[in-house]
Amino acid sequence: MCLYRLATAEAHVSASGPLRRSHTKYSRLDSATELLCSKLHTLQESVDRLQTSPRRHGEPQSIAAREKSISQARTSNHRSPAETAPATESSSEFLQIPTQRTTADAVLTWEIFERRYPPSALIGVHFTRVSRLQDRESAPSEDTFTVHRGTLAPREEQLPALIESFLQNVHTKNPVLDTDQLVRQARMISSDGLSWDAWSCLVLLAAALGRIAKPFDMTTALSTSPSADDTFRNARPIEQANTLEELDEAEAYFVLACRRLGGLKHSLLGSQCFFFGGVYLMYTLRPLLSWQYFTQASTLLRLYMNTAYQLGPSGLRHAGVNSQHRTTKRLEECMFWSCFKSEIEFRVELPLPQSGLTSCHHPDMQMFPSPRSPARLDEVDDTALNHLDAGESSASILMREPSVVSFASRETISSRQRVARLCNEEESWYYYLTEIALRRIGNRIINTFFRKEPAAWLDVTPLLRIALEFDTQVSAWSANLPDAMKQWETDYAIRRPEPAFLPDGRGSHVLHELSWALENRLLEVRSWLYQPFMYWLIHSHNASAIADGSRDDFIAAATAKGLGAEDATALHHFVVSGLECNLKILDLRSLRHRHHGVWYDMRGTMCAALVLLAVVKSGNEAWIPGGAAVLFGPYIHGATDQRPIAGKLGQVMAAYDFWSAESSDLKRHRDVLEEVAHMVQPSRRA
């Protein structure tokens, strides 16, 4: 990944060098980001073509052929887009999905659990007033947002520092804002005070997130997880993710922002405000309220696009002859994809409708949003001179301490570099574009396998060919991640990332979090792909007849049952991979790090835990590496059947204990998981 390393190295050239060197740096960085996006386009077309490529005699793709395809995909990004035929893709394949088909609630309805639980056994608490606990979503008032100790007076002087925290710990995952303008506005507000405009609203929302978002520290995130021989009685004390003071101060900033949300019009900035209101509510584990804000962000964005462009019979088209500013176009594209991703994430877990944003087609909408290119030196120089000629004070121009014309451009460039370094801009964009690609692949997996009832998966043969195609796509994306973004890809065994690639070591926690988040997304997509084969292992009579023995024994037994050798090999691969994937989810997603997707992580670990418990209950625990002991912990001599659960399940339940004070449904998750675990837990002797 020479391109990636070039971009990373260029991003950290000192800002104190000559202006000519800065100009060269920005020109090269601009070309690098454009080429990076072009390569992602080419790779997407390559893996899309794998799905539609014909097979001879209708045979499924073999494992060897799949590995060859992945190897070809690794090198396909060396070809120009013109050399690759464009792939056709129906928008219905990835823009819309059926709701709540892959979740823990769905797994609880499987036959193995004997219909003990209703379809919404876990998430039903969100839709009933009576059963709500006194959490931050319902108390002290169900009608308005309030702060426990009363609304606190804002501290404008703290805003610049909180915005820096926001840019470093939050914006890296959804780079949808004009960061230079955000920092500039925060500094102006810290000097002049808050007003009632949209920028004050956005700055307050960013400050709320900056107050509770912390650097990613894997050691701290895992430090309270019980090991295989721990129980809840001897586990280490739990340290909360945030103090009550931090939560109250963040809520105070959020409440002040909410007082300004009602006055926002359907502008791009208004949509961004509602979007980050939704992000804040996900950080504080209030998913239903968050969906309300994300849906409003999508609605405002759609109205904005209808007014910014003329709505004709064939959809949106440009309004007038004036070309849009590149920054505005980029922000429009980013907001579209971020709103789209957020809505889909909710539909995976909750029975909620979409806003209709996906039916609004931007005239210039690309497969991926356009990455940000730094302003060139001559443009910045002209802008700075114009500001000074107009008599603008140096206090209102970000990072321009010496108000001297000869230093104006250098100071503005220095500001731009500082913001880019805070955001780890290149790595953030690579993460964001890959997230979009994986979301599209994941949606196609859901639409392919989850539109029918799970019982259809018992006829496993027709699933194998298309599953191999999807497996190739996901593996191709994983294989093409640059080194800094795949530090967690270690053959399903977590290790701590290597030291940061940055020369000065700063921002290493950002790289760690982005690499963890991508591995997290890859695991989620893979878990959807493998779930039909987990169901087959658990419920199929043929599975129980051929489950024992080595890989060769399995293939021989499956062939004797009428399955072809290639099909048997593929089936064994998916069963083993599915078990490994679910085990890794229990490790990777049971963290104590507060972030946008922590509620989704808890939902994902619940689903993985239930699948593995179902495997044990079906009598197939021998398939699990380490057996049932890896889930429950070692057998304790003389313990009762209701002994505390340790192992990986204990780790998951400890995570639920950690977060349940802030989310009523996570306590329900923990109680149901413990109930199912005690129901399944085998009697083992010392």
Short mmCIF file of C-alpha atoms in Angstrom, two decimals, residues 310-586:
data_model
loop_
_atom_site.label_atom_id
_atom_site.label_comp_id
_atom_site.label_asym_id
_atom_site.label_seq_id
_atom_site.Cartn_x
_atom_site.Cartn_y
_atom_site.Cartn_z
CA GLN A 310 -34.55 21.31 -9.26
CA LEU A 311 -36.89 18.34 -8.86
CA GLY A 312 -37.89 17.20 -12.33
CA PRO A 313 -39.75 14.19 -13.77
CA SER A 314 -36.59 12.10 -13.81
CA GLY A 315 -35.42 13.08 -10.34
CA LEU A 316 -33.05 15.76 -9.08
CA ARG A 317 -31.00 17.86 -11.46
CA HIS A 318 -28.81 20.89 -11.10
CA ALA A 319 -30.60 24.15 -10.29
CA GLY A 320 -29.09 26.71 -12.63
CA VAL A 321 -25.73 26.90 -14.35
CA ASN A 322 -23.56 27.75 -11.34
CA SER A 323 -21.36 24.83 -10.38
CA GLN A 324 -21.43 23.87 -6.73
CA HIS A 325 -18.43 24.38 -4.53
CA ARG A 326 -16.50 21.17 -4.15
CA THR A 327 -16.66 21.30 -0.36
CA THR A 328 -20.45 21.58 -0.41
CA LYS A 329 -20.76 18.69 -2.85
CA ARG A 330 -18.51 16.54 -0.66
CA LEU A 331 -20.51 17.35 2.47
CA GLU A 332 -23.77 16.51 0.67
CA GLU A 333 -22.41 13.13 -0.37
CA CYS A 334 -21.06 12.39 3.10
CA MET A 335 -24.33 13.33 4.78
CA PHE A 336 -26.26 11.11 2.37
CA TRP A 337 -24.09 8.07 3.09
CA SER A 338 -23.89 8.68 6.85
CA CYS A 339 -27.67 9.10 7.14
CA PHE A 340 -28.14 6.01 4.98
CA LYS A 341 -25.77 3.94 7.13
CA SER A 342 -27.43 5.10 10.35
CA GLU A 343 -30.92 4.20 9.15
CA ILE A 344 -29.80 0.76 7.99
CA GLU A 345 -28.07 0.06 11.31
CA PHE A 346 -31.38 0.68 13.08
CA ARG A 347 -33.34 -1.51 10.66
CA VAL A 348 -30.98 -4.40 11.34
CA GLU A 349 -31.89 -4.32 15.04
CA LEU A 350 -35.31 -2.64 15.39
CA PRO A 351 -38.63 -2.78 13.48
CA LEU A 352 -38.45 0.84 12.30
CA PRO A 353 -39.21 2.44 8.91
CA GLN A 354 -36.80 4.28 6.65
CA SER A 355 -37.16 7.98 5.95
CA GLY A 356 -37.32 7.74 2.16
CA LEU A 357 -33.88 9.30 1.71
CA THR A 358 -32.78 6.37 -0.44
CA SER A 359 -35.38 7.29 -3.06
CA CYS A 360 -33.79 10.72 -3.46
CA HIS A 361 -31.11 10.42 -6.14
CA HIS A 362 -28.42 13.10 -6.12
CA PRO A 363 -27.50 14.00 -9.72
CA ASP A 364 -23.79 13.59 -9.02
CA MET A 365 -23.98 10.89 -6.36
CA GLN A 366 -21.01 8.55 -6.66
CA MET A 367 -20.43 5.01 -5.46
CA PHE A 368 -18.40 6.62 -2.66
CA PRO A 369 -18.31 10.19 -1.36
CA SER A 370 -15.47 12.36 -2.60
CA PRO A 371 -12.60 12.58 -0.10
CA ARG A 372 -11.53 15.93 1.23
CA SER A 373 -8.56 17.54 -0.49
CA PRO A 374 -6.58 20.16 1.41
CA ALA A 375 -6.76 23.74 0.16
CA ARG A 376 -3.84 24.63 -2.05
CA LEU A 377 -1.41 27.22 -0.84
CA ASP A 378 -2.25 29.83 -3.44
CA GLU A 379 -5.98 29.57 -2.60
CA VAL A 380 -5.28 29.86 1.13
CA ASP A 381 -2.91 32.76 0.53
CA ASP A 382 -5.50 34.70 -1.47
CA THR A 383 -8.18 34.00 1.12
CA ALA A 384 -5.95 35.11 3.97
CA LEU A 385 -4.95 38.30 2.19
CA ASN A 386 -8.57 39.07 1.41
CA HIS A 387 -9.50 38.67 5.07
CA LEU A 388 -6.71 40.98 6.14
CA ASP A 389 -7.50 43.54 3.45
CA ALA A 390 -11.10 43.56 4.59
CA GLY A 391 -9.94 44.47 8.08
CA GLU A 392 -11.00 41.22 9.75
CA SER A 393 -9.52 40.84 13.22
CA SER A 394 -6.89 38.18 13.77
CA ALA A 395 -8.94 36.71 16.64
CA SER A 396 -11.62 35.47 14.23
CA ILE A 397 -9.16 33.66 11.96
CA LEU A 398 -8.24 30.25 13.31
CA MET A 399 -4.68 29.86 14.59
CA ARG A 400 -3.57 33.24 13.17
CA GLU A 401 -1.73 34.68 16.13
CA PRO A 402 0.70 36.99 14.29
CA SER A 403 -1.50 39.41 12.29
CA VAL A 404 1.17 39.99 9.66
CA VAL A 405 0.50 39.45 5.97
CA SER A 406 3.73 37.56 5.39
CA PHE A 407 2.70 34.95 8.00
CA ALA A 408 -1.02 34.78 7.19
CA SER A 409 -0.86 31.87 4.76
CA ARG A 410 1.60 29.92 6.88
CA GLU A 411 -0.60 30.24 9.94
CA THR A 412 -3.70 29.14 8.02
CA ILE A 413 -1.81 26.18 6.57
CA SER A 414 -0.59 25.33 10.07
CA SER A 415 -4.19 25.37 11.29
CA ARG A 416 -5.25 23.09 8.46
CA GLN A 417 -2.45 20.65 9.24
CA ARG A 418 -3.32 20.63 12.93
CA VAL A 419 -6.96 19.82 12.25
CA ALA A 420 -5.95 17.11 9.77
CA ARG A 421 -3.61 15.60 12.36
CA LEU A 422 -6.29 15.69 15.06
CA CYS A 423 -8.68 13.81 12.78
CA ASN A 424 -6.08 11.42 11.32
CA GLU A 425 -7.63 12.52 8.07
CA GLU A 426 -6.25 9.94 5.63
CA GLU A 427 -6.91 6.96 7.91
CA SER A 428 -10.35 8.35 8.77
CA TRP A 429 -11.29 8.56 5.09
CA TYR A 430 -10.05 5.07 4.36
CA TYR A 431 -12.15 3.79 7.27
CA TYR A 432 -15.22 5.75 6.13
CA LEU A 433 -15.10 4.56 2.53
CA THR A 434 -14.52 0.95 3.58
CA GLU A 435 -17.44 1.23 6.02
CA ILE A 436 -19.72 2.24 3.15
CA ALA A 437 -18.51 -0.63 0.98
CA LEU A 438 -19.00 -3.19 3.76
CA ARG A 439 -22.46 -1.81 4.51
CA ARG A 440 -23.46 -2.35 0.87
CA ILE A 441 -22.10 -5.91 0.89
CA GLY A 442 -23.78 -6.60 4.23
CA ASN A 443 -27.12 -5.37 2.93
CA ARG A 444 -26.89 -7.67 -0.08
CA ILE A 445 -26.16 -10.60 2.27
CA ILE A 446 -29.27 -9.78 4.32
CA ASN A 447 -31.43 -9.41 1.23
CA THR A 448 -30.15 -12.71 -0.16
CA PHE A 449 -30.39 -14.96 2.91
CA PHE A 450 -32.87 -13.36 5.31
CA ARG A 451 -36.03 -12.71 3.31
CA LYS A 452 -37.27 -16.26 3.94
CA GLU A 453 -37.87 -18.07 7.21
CA PRO A 454 -34.82 -19.74 8.81
CA ALA A 455 -36.25 -23.21 8.14
CA ALA A 456 -35.39 -22.65 4.47
CA TRP A 457 -31.70 -22.86 5.44
CA LEU A 458 -32.01 -26.59 6.11
CA ASP A 459 -31.75 -27.07 2.35
CA VAL A 460 -28.15 -25.97 2.54
CA THR A 461 -26.87 -26.83 -0.93
CA PRO A 462 -28.35 -23.82 -2.80
CA LEU A 463 -26.79 -21.48 -0.24
CA LEU A 464 -23.20 -22.56 -0.78
CA ARG A 465 -22.44 -20.96 -4.14
CA ILE A 466 -23.70 -17.49 -3.31
CA ALA A 467 -22.16 -17.70 0.18
CA LEU A 468 -18.76 -18.35 -1.37
CA GLU A 469 -19.25 -15.30 -3.59
CA PHE A 470 -20.03 -13.10 -0.62
CA ASP A 471 -17.17 -14.60 1.38
CA THR A 472 -14.86 -13.65 -1.47
CA GLN A 473 -16.10 -10.06 -1.42
CA VAL A 474 -15.64 -9.62 2.31
CA SER A 475 -12.22 -11.29 2.27
CA ALA A 476 -11.12 -9.11 -0.66
CA TRP A 477 -11.94 -5.95 1.26
CA SER A 478 -10.19 -7.27 4.35
CA ALA A 479 -7.09 -8.22 2.34
CA ASN A 480 -6.86 -4.76 0.77
CA LEU A 481 -6.82 -2.80 4.02
CA PRO A 482 -3.57 -0.89 4.56
CA ASP A 483 -1.30 -2.07 7.36
CA ALA A 484 -2.42 0.53 9.89
CA MET A 485 -6.06 -0.43 9.38
CA LYS A 486 -5.82 -4.19 9.80
CA GLN A 487 -3.88 -4.51 13.03
CA TRP A 488 -6.75 -6.54 14.48
CA GLU A 489 -6.90 -9.06 11.63
CA THR A 490 -4.94 -11.87 13.27
CA ASP A 491 -6.63 -15.14 12.36
CA TYR A 492 -9.44 -14.76 14.90
CA ALA A 493 -7.09 -14.15 17.84
CA ILE A 494 -7.02 -10.70 19.41
CA ARG A 495 -3.67 -9.10 20.03
CA ARG A 496 -2.77 -5.61 21.01
CA PRO A 497 -1.85 -3.44 18.00
CA GLU A 498 1.74 -2.65 17.23
CA PRO A 499 3.04 0.83 18.16
CA ALA A 500 1.59 3.65 16.13
CA PHE A 501 2.92 4.37 12.66
CA LEU A 502 3.06 8.10 13.32
CA PRO A 503 6.58 9.49 13.75
CA ASP A 504 5.73 11.44 16.92
CA GLY A 505 3.41 8.76 18.33
CA ARG A 506 0.48 11.14 18.59
CA GLY A 507 -2.94 9.99 17.45
CA SER A 508 -2.05 6.32 17.92
CA HIS A 509 -5.28 5.70 19.81
CA VAL A 510 -7.20 6.96 16.76
CA LEU A 511 -5.49 4.38 14.54
CA HIS A 512 -6.18 1.68 17.12
CA GLU A 513 -9.86 2.60 17.29
CA LEU A 514 -10.30 2.76 13.51
CA SER A 515 -8.59 -0.60 12.99
CA TRP A 516 -10.71 -2.11 15.77
CA ALA A 517 -13.89 -0.61 14.33
CA LEU A 518 -13.19 -2.02 10.86
CA GLU A 519 -12.51 -5.47 12.27
CA ASN A 520 -15.73 -5.07 14.23
CA ARG A 521 -17.67 -4.34 11.04
CA LEU A 522 -16.03 -7.23 9.19
CA LEU A 523 -17.04 -9.59 12.00
CA GLU A 524 -20.62 -8.34 11.90
CA VAL A 525 -20.93 -8.87 8.15
CA ARG A 526 -19.34 -12.30 8.42
CA SER A 527 -21.68 -13.29 11.25
CA TRP A 528 -24.66 -12.58 8.97
CA LEU A 529 -23.08 -14.63 6.21
CA TYR A 530 -22.41 -17.61 8.50
CA GLN A 531 -25.69 -17.56 10.41
CA PRO A 532 -27.58 -19.86 7.98
CA PHE A 533 -24.86 -22.47 8.40
CA MET A 534 -25.00 -22.16 12.17
CA TYR A 535 -28.74 -22.80 11.95
CA TRP A 536 -28.08 -25.85 9.75
CA LEU A 537 -25.56 -27.23 12.26
CA ILE A 538 -28.01 -26.74 15.13
CA HIS A 539 -31.24 -28.00 13.53
CA SER A 540 -30.39 -30.38 10.70
CA HIS A 541 -30.62 -34.13 11.32
CA ASN A 542 -27.92 -34.62 8.70
CA ALA A 543 -25.65 -32.29 10.65
CA SER A 544 -25.88 -34.41 13.79
CA ALA A 545 -25.16 -37.53 11.75
CA ILE A 546 -21.93 -36.17 10.24
CA ALA A 547 -20.79 -33.73 12.93
CA ASP A 548 -18.17 -35.83 14.64
CA GLY A 549 -14.60 -36.30 13.49
CA SER A 550 -12.00 -34.35 11.55
CA ARG A 551 -12.46 -32.26 8.45
CA ASP A 552 -11.77 -35.24 6.19
CA ASP A 553 -14.22 -37.36 8.17
CA PHE A 554 -16.86 -34.66 7.84
CA ILE A 555 -16.38 -34.39 4.08
CA ALA A 556 -16.50 -38.17 3.70
CA ALA A 557 -19.67 -38.43 5.80
CA ALA A 558 -21.31 -35.52 3.99
CA THR A 559 -20.48 -37.06 0.64
CA ALA A 560 -22.04 -40.33 1.78
CA LYS A 561 -25.19 -38.35 2.61
CA GLY A 562 -25.39 -37.15 -0.99
CA LEU A 563 -23.49 -33.88 -0.81
CA GLY A 564 -20.84 -33.27 -3.45
CA ALA A 565 -17.20 -33.08 -2.40
CA GLU A 566 -16.94 -29.38 -3.29
CA ASP A 567 -20.17 -28.64 -1.43
CA ALA A 568 -19.03 -30.62 1.61
CA THR A 569 -15.71 -28.74 1.68
CA ALA A 570 -17.50 -25.39 1.46
CA LEU A 571 -20.00 -26.40 4.15
CA HIS A 572 -17.23 -27.43 6.54
CA HIS A 573 -15.50 -24.11 5.89
CA PHE A 574 -18.62 -22.09 6.74
CA VAL A 575 -19.44 -24.07 9.88
CA VAL A 576 -15.91 -23.74 11.28
CA SER A 577 -15.64 -20.09 10.23
CA GLY A 578 -19.02 -19.31 11.77
CA LEU A 579 -18.04 -20.73 15.14
CA GLU A 580 -14.71 -18.90 15.13
CA CYS A 581 -16.42 -15.66 14.11
CA ASN A 582 -18.97 -15.83 16.93
CA LEU A 583 -16.29 -16.61 19.50
CA LYS A 584 -14.25 -13.65 18.36
CA ILE A 585 -17.30 -11.38 18.57
CA LEU A 586 -17.58 -12.22 22.27
#
